[in-house]
CSV table of C-alpha atoms and ligand atoms in Angstrom, one decimal:
chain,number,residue,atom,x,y,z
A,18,UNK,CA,-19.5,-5.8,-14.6
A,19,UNK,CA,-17.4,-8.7,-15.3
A,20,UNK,CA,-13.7,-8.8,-14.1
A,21,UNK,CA,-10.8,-11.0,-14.1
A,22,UNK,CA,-8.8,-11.0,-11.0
A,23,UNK,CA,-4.9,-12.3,-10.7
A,24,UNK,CA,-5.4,-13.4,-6.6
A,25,UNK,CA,-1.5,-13.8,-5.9
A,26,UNK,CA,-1.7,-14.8,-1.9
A,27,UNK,CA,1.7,-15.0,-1.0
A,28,UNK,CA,3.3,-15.6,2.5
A,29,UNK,CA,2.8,-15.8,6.3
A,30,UNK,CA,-1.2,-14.2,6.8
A,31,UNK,CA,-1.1,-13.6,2.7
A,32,UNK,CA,-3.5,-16.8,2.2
A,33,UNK,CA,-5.7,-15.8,5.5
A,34,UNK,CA,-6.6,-12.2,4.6
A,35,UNK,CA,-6.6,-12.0,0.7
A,36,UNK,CA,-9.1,-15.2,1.2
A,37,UNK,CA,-11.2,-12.5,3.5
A,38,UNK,CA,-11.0,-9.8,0.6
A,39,UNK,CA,-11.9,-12.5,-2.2
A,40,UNK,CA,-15.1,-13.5,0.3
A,41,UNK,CA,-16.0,-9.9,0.4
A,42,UNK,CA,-15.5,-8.9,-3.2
A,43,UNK,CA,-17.9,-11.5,-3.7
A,44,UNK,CA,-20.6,-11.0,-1.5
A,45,UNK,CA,-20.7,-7.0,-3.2
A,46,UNK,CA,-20.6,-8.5,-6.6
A,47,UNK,CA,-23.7,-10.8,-5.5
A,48,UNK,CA,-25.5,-7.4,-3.9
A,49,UNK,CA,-24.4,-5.6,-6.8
A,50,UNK,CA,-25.2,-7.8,-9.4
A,51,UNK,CA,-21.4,-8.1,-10.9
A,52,UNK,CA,-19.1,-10.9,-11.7
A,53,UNK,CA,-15.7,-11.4,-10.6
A,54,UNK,CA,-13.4,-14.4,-11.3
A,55,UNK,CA,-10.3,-15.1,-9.6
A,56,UNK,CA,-7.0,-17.1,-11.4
A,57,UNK,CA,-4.5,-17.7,-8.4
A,58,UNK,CA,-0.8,-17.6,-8.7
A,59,UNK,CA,2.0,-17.8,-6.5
A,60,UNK,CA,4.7,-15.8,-5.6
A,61,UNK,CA,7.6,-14.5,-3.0
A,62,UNK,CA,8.5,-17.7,-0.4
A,63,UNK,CA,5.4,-20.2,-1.6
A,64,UNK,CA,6.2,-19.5,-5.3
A,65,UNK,CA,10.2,-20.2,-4.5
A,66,UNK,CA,9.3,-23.5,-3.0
A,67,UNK,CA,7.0,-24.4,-5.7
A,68,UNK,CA,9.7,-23.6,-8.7
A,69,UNK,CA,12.6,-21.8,-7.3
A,70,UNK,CA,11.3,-18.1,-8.6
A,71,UNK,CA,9.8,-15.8,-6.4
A,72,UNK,CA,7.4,-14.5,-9.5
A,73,UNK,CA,6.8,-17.3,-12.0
A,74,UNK,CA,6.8,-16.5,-15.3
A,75,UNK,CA,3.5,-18.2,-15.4
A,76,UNK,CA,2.0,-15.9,-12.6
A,77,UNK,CA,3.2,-13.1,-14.6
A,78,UNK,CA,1.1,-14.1,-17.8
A,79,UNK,CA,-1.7,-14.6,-15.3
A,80,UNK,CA,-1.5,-10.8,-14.0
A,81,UNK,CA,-1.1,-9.6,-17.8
A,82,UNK,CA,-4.3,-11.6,-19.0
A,83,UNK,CA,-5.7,-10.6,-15.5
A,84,UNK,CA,-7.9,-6.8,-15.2
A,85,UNK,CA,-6.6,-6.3,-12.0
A,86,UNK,CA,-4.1,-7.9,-9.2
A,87,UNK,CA,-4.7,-8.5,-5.4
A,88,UNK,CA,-2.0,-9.1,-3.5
A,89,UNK,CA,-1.5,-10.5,0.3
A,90,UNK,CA,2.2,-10.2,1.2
A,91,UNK,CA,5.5,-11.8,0.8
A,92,UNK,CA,8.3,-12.6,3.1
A,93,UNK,CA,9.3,-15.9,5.3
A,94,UNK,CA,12.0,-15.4,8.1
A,95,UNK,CA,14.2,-18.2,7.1
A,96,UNK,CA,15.0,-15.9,4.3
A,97,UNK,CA,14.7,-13.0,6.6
A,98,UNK,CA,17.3,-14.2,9.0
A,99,UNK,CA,19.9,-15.5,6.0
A,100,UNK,CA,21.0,-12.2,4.6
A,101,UNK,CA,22.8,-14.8,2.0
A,102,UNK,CA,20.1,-16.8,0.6
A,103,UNK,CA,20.4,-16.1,-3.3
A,104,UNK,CA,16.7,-16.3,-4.2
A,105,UNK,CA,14.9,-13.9,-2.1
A,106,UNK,CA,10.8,-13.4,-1.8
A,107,UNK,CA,11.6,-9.7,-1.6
A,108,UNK,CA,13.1,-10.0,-5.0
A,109,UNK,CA,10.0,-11.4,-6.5
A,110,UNK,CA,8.1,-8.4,-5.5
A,111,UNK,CA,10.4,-5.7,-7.0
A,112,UNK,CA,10.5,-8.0,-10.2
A,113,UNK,CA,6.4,-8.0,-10.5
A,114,UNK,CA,6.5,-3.9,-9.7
A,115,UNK,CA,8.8,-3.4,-12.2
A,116,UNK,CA,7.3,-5.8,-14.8
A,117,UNK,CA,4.3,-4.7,-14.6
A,118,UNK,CA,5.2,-1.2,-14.8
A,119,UNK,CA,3.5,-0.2,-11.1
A,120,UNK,CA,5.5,3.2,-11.1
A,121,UNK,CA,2.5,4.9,-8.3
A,122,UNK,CA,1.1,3.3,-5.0
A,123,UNK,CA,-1.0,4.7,-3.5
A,124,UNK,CA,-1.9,4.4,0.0
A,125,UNK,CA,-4.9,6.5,1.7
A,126,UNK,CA,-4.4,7.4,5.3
A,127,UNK,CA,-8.1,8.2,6.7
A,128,UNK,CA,-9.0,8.3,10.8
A,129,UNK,CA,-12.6,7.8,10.6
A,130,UNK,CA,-14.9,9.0,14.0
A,131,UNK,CA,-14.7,4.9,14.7
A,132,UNK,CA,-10.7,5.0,14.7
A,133,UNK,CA,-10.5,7.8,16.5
A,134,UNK,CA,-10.1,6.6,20.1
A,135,UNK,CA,-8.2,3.4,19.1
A,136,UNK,CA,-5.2,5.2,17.7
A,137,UNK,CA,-1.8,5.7,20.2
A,138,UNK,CA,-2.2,9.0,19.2
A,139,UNK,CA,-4.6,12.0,20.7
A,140,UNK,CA,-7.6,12.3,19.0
A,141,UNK,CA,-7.3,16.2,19.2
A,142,UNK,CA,-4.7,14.8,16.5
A,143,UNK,CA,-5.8,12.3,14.2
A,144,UNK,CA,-9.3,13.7,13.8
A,145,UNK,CA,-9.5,15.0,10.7
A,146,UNK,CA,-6.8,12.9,9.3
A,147,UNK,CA,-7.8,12.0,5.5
A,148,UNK,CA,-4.6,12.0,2.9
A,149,UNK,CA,-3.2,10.3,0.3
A,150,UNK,CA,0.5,9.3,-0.3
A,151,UNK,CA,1.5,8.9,-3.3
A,152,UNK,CA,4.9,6.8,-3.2
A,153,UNK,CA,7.0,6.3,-6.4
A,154,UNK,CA,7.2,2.2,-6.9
A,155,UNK,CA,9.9,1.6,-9.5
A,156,UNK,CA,12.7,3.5,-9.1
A,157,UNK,CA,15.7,4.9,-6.7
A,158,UNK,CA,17.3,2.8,-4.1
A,159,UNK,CA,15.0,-0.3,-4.2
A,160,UNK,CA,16.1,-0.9,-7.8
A,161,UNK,CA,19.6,1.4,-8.3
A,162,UNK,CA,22.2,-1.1,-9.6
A,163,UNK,CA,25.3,-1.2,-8.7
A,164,UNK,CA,24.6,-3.0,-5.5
A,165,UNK,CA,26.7,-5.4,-3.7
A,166,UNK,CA,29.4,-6.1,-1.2
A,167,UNK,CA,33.2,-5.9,-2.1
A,168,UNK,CA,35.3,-9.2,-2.5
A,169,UNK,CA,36.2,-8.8,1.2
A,170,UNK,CA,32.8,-8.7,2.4
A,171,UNK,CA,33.5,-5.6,4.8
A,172,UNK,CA,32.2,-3.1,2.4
A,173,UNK,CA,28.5,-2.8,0.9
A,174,UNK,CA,26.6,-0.4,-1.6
A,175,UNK,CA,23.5,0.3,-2.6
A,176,UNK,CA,22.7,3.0,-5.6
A,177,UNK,CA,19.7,6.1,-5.5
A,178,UNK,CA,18.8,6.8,-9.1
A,179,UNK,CA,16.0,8.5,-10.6
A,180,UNK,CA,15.5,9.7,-14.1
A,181,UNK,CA,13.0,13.1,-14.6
A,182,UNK,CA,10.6,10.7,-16.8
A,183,UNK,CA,10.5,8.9,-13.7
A,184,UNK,CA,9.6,11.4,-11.2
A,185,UNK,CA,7.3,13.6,-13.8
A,186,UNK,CA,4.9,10.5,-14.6
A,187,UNK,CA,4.4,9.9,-10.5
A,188,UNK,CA,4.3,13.4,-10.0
A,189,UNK,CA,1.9,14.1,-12.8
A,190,UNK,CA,-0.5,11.4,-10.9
A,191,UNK,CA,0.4,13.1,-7.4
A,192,UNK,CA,-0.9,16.2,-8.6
A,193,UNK,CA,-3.7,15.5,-10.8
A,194,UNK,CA,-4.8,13.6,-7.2
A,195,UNK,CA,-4.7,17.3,-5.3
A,196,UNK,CA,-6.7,18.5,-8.4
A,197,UNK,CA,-9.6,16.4,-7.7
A,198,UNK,CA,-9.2,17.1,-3.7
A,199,UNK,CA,-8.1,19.5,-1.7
A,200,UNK,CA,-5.4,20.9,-3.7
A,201,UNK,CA,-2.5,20.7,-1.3
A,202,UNK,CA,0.5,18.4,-2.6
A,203,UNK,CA,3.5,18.3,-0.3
A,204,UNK,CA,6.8,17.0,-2.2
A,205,UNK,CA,8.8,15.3,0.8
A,206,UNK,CA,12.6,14.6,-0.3
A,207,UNK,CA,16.1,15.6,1.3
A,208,UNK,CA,17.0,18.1,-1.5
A,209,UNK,CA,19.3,19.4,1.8
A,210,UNK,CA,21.7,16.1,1.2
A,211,UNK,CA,20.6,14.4,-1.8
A,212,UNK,CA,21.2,15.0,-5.2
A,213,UNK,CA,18.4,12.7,-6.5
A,214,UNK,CA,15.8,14.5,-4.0
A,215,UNK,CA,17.2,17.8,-6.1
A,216,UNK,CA,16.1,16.5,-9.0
A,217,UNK,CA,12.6,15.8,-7.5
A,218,UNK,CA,12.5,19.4,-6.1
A,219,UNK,CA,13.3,21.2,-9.5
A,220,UNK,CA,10.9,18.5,-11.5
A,221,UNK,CA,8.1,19.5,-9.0
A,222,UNK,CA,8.7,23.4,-9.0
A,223,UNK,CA,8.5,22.9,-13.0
A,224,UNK,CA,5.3,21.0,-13.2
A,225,UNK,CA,3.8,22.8,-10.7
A,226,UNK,CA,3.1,25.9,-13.3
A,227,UNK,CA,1.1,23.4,-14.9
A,228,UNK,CA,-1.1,22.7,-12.1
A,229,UNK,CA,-1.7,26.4,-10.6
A,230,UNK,CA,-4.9,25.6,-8.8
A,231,UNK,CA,-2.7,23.1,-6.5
A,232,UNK,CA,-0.6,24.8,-3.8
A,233,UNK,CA,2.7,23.2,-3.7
A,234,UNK,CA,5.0,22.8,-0.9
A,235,UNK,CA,8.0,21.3,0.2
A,236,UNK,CA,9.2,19.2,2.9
A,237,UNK,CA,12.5,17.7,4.1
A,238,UNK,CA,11.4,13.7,4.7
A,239,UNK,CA,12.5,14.1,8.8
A,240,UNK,CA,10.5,16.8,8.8
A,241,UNK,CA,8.0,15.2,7.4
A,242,UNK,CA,8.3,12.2,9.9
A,243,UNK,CA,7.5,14.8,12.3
A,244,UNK,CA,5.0,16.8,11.1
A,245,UNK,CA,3.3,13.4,10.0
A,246,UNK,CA,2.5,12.8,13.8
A,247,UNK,CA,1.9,16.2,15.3
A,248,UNK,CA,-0.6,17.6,12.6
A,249,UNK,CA,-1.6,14.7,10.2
A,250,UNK,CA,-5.1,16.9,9.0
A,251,UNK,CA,-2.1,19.2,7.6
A,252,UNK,CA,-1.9,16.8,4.8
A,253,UNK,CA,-3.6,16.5,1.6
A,254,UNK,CA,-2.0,14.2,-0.8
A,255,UNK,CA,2.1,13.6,-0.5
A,256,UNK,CA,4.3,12.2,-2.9
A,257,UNK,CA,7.6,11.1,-2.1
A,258,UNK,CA,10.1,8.2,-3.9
A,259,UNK,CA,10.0,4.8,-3.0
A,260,UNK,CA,11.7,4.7,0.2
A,261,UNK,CA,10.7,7.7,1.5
A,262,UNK,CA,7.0,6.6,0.6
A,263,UNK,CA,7.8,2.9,2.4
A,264,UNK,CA,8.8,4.5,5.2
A,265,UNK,CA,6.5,7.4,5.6
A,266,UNK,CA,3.5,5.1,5.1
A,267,UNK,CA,4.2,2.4,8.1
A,268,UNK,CA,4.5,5.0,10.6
A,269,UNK,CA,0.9,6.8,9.1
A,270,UNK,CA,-0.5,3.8,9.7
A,271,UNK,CA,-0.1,4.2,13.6
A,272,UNK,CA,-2.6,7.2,13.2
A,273,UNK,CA,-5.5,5.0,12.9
A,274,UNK,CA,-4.1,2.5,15.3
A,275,UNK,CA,-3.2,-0.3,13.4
A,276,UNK,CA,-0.8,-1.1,10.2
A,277,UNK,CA,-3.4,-3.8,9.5
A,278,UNK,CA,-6.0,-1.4,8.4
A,279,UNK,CA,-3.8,0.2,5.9
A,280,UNK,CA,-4.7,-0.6,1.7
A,281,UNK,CA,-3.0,0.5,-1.2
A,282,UNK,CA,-3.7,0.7,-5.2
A,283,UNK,CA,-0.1,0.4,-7.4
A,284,UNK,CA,-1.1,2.1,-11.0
A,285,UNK,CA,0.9,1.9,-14.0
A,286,UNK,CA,0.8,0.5,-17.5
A,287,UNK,CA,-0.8,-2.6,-17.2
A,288,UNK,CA,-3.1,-4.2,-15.1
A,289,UNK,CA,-3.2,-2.2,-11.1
A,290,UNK,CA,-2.5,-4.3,-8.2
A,291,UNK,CA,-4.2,-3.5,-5.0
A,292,UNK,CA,-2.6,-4.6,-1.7
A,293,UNK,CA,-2.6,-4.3,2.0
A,294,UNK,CA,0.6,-1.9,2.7
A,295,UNK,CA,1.6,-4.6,5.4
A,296,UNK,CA,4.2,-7.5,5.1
A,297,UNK,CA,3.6,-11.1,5.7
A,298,UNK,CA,3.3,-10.4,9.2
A,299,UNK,CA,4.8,-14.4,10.1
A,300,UNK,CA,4.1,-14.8,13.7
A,301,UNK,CA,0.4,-14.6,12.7
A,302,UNK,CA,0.5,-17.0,10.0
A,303,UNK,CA,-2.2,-19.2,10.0
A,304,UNK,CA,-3.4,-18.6,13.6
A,305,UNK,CA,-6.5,-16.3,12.7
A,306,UNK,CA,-5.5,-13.1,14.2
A,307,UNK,CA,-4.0,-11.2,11.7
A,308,UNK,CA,-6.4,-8.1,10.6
A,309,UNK,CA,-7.9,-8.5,7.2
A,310,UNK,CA,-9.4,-5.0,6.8
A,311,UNK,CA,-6.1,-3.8,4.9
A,312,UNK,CA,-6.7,-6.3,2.4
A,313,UNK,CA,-10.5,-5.8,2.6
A,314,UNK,CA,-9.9,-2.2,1.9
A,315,UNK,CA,-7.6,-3.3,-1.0
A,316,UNK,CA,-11.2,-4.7,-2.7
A,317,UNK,CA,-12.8,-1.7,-1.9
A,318,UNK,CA,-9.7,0.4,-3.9
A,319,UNK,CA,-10.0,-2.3,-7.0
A,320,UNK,CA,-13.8,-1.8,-7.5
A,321,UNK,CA,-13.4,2.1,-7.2
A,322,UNK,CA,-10.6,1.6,-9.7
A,323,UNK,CA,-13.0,0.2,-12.0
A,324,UNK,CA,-15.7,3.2,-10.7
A,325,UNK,CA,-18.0,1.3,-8.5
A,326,UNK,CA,-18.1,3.5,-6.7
A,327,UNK,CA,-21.0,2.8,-4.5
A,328,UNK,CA,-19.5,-0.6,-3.8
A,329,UNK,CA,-16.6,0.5,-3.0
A,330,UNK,CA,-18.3,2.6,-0.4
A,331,UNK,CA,-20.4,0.2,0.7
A,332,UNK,CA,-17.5,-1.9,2.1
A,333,UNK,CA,-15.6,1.0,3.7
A,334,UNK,CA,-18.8,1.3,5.7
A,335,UNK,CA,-19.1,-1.8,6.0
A,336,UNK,CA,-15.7,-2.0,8.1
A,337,UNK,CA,-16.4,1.1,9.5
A,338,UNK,CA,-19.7,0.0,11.0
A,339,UNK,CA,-17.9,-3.8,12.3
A,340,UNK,CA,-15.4,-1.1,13.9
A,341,UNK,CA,-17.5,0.8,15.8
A,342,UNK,CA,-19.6,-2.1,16.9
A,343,UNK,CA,-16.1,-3.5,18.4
A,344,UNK,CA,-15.4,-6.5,16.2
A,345,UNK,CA,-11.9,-6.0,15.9
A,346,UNK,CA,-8.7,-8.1,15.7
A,347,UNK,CA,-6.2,-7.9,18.4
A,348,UNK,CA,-4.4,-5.1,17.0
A,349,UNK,CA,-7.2,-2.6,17.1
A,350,UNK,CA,-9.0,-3.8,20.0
A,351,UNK,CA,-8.9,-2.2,23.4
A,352,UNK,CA,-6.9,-2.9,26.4
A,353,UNK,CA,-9.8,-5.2,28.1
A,354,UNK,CA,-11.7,-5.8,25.0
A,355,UNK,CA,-12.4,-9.2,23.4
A,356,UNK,CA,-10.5,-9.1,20.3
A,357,UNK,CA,-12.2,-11.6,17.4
A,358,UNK,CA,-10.2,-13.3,15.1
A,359,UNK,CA,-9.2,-13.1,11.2
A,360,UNK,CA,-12.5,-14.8,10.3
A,361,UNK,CA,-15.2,-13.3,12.5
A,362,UNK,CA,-13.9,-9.9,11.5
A,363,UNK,CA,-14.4,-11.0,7.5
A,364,UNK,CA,-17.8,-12.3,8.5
A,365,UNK,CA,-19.0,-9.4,10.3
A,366,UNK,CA,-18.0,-7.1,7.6
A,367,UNK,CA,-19.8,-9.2,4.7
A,368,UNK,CA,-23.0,-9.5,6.8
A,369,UNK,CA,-22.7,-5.5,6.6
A,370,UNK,CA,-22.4,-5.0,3.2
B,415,NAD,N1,4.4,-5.9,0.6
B,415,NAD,C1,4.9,-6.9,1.2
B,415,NAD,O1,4.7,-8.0,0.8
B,415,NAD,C2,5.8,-6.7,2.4
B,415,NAD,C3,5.9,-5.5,3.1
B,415,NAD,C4,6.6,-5.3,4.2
B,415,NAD,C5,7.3,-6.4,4.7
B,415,NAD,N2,7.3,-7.6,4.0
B,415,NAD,C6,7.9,-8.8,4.5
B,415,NAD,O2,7.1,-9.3,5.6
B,415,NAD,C7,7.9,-10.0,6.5
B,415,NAD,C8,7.7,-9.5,7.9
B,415,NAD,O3,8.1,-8.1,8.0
B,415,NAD,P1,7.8,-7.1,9.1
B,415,NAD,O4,7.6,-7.9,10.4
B,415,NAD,O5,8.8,-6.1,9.1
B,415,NAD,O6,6.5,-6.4,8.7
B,415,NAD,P2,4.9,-6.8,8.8
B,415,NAD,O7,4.2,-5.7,8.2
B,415,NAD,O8,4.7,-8.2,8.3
B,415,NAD,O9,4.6,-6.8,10.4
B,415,NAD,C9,5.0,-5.7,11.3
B,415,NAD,C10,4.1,-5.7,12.5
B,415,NAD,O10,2.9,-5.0,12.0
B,415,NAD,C11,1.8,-5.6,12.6
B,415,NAD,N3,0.9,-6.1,11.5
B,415,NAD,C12,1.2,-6.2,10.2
B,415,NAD,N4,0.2,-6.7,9.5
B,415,NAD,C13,-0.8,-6.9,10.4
B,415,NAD,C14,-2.2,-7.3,10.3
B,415,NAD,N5,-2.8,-7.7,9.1
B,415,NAD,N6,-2.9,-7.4,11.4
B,415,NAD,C15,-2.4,-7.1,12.6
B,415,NAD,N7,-1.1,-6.6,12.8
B,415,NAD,C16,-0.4,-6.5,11.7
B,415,NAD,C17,2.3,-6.7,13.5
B,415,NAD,O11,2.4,-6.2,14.8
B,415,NAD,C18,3.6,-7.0,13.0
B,415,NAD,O12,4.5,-7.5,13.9
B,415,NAD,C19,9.4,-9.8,6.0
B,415,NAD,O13,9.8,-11.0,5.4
B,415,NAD,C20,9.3,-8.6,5.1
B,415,NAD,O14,10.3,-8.7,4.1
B,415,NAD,C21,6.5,-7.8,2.9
């Protein structure tokens, strides 16, 4: 097979670990016999240095004319610590979501036997663990307009919207997902205080007749903060809205003991974009320590996208096995163990596959 990639690196350990996933999607296309060319773009704080936009016009024809996107991450502190800048990196990311209509991420939570005893948590917990959230990516808060400050400064607003075309197409996907697993979808919103989590609730109750072979239920999101670390295996696939989802996601991520290890696939209109769930992590930049499974894991997601399947597999065992033989970045590794760095972890995973 023959696919066009958009490789859009970003900030901070962006270059480091989507240059890991771009080495390992090539050493499966050379096993497998495929193709895979890459057109690279910039975007968030690199892009805004380079022409003052935090998603170019130009990187967005590249993602249109692209078949699929990988991401790294966005984000620089000197933004993050001047709430007042006017051109943000975040900005660019909610602009290339929304433009190219990425209205589903989703973001598989699975504690394999090799995670197990490297996670905070007991394993009597997190084995077992295998879900799916399925987090709404262009709508409510994130995007809600108005959103501002008053003329005095002293008061600020943000605005939760959601429109039922909006939470029936993610919810469609959400439950379609169940179908094709193990048929339990758990709605998480705060119907108890929120109008727009209502409107969620009474979508998913409605839809739900359509999909009678999926058992349905409903969670309040604190509760579901809760229940996310006491009986993880509980879950099947979740959907939520997008900060919910953002939220819910960072704090699954502890169950296999590391937010580096976490990949996601965005799906929508256009071309999907597959991404580590993890920001631009800057105290790692460019000192080889940051893990690159999450974004190794983002490959594995784009090929299965594209259903190969096998390769796609192939790599999750391939990180799997470089796990368990204890080549792991400093964020998985043991207190006493060597930890390798960004590179030897990419290495050991490609020798694998
Ligand atoms: N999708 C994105 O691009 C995205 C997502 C979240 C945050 N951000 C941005 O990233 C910047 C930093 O934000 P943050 O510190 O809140 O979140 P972050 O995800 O960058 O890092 C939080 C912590 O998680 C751990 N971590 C994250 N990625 C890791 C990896 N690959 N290997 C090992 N450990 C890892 C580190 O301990 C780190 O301190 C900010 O500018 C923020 O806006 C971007």
């Amino acid at each position: 097979m023959k696919l066009r990639i958009a490789l859009l690196a970003g900030d901070g350990i962006g270059p480091e670990i989507t240059a890991e996933a771009r080495r390992t999607l090539d050493r499966t296309a050379e096993r497998f016999g495929h193709r895979f060319e890459y057109r690279e773009a910039p975007v968030g704080a690199a892009a805004i240095d380079l022409t003052g936009d935090p998603y170019p016009e130009e990187t967005h024809r590249i993602c249109l004319e692209s078949d699929a996107v990988l991401f790294g991450a966005i984000g620089d502190p000197k933004y993050d610590n001047d709430p007042t800048a006017p051109v943000r990196p975040e900005q660019g990311l909610l602009r290339m979501r929304r433009s190219l209509g990425l209205y589903a991420n989703l973001r598989p939570v699975a504690v394999t036997e090799s995670l197990i005893d490297r996670s905070p948590l007991k394993p009597e917990i997190v084995r077992g663990t295998d879900f799916i959230c399925v987090r709404e990516l262009t709508g409510g808060i994130y995007f809600g307009r108005p959103q501002g400050r008053d003329q005095a400064g002293t008061r600020a607003f943000d605005t939760c919207t959601y429109t039922v075309a909006e939470i029936e197409r993610v919810l469609h996907t959400a439950f379609r997902m169940a179908g094709a697993r193990r048929r339990r979808l758990t709605v998480v919103d705060k119907a108890n205080v929120l109008e727009t989590s209502r409107l969620w609730r009474e979508t998913a109750r409605r839809l739900a007749a359509q999909y009678p072979e999926t058992e349905v239920e409903y969670l309040f999101v604190d509760n579901a903060a809760m229940q996310l670390i006491r009986q993880p295996s509980h879950f099947d696939v979740i959907v939520t809205e997008n900060m919910f989802g953002d939220i819910l996601t960072d704090e699954a991520s502890v169950l296999g003991g590391s937010l580096g290890m976490l990949a996601s696939a965005s799906l929508g209109d256009g071309p999907a974009l597959f991404e580590p769930i993890h920001g631009s992590y800057p105290q790692a930049a460019g000192r080889n320590i940051a893990n690159p499974m999450a974004a190794i894991l983002s490959g594995a997601l784009l090929l299965e996208h594209f259903g190969l399947k096998e390769e796609a597999e192939t790599i999750r065992q391939a990180v799997d096995h470089t796990i368990r033989d204890g080549f792991v970045t400093e964020d998985l590794a043991r207190p006493g163990e060597r930890s390798c760095t960004t590179s030897e972890v990419g290495d050991r995973i490609r020798a694998r596959v």
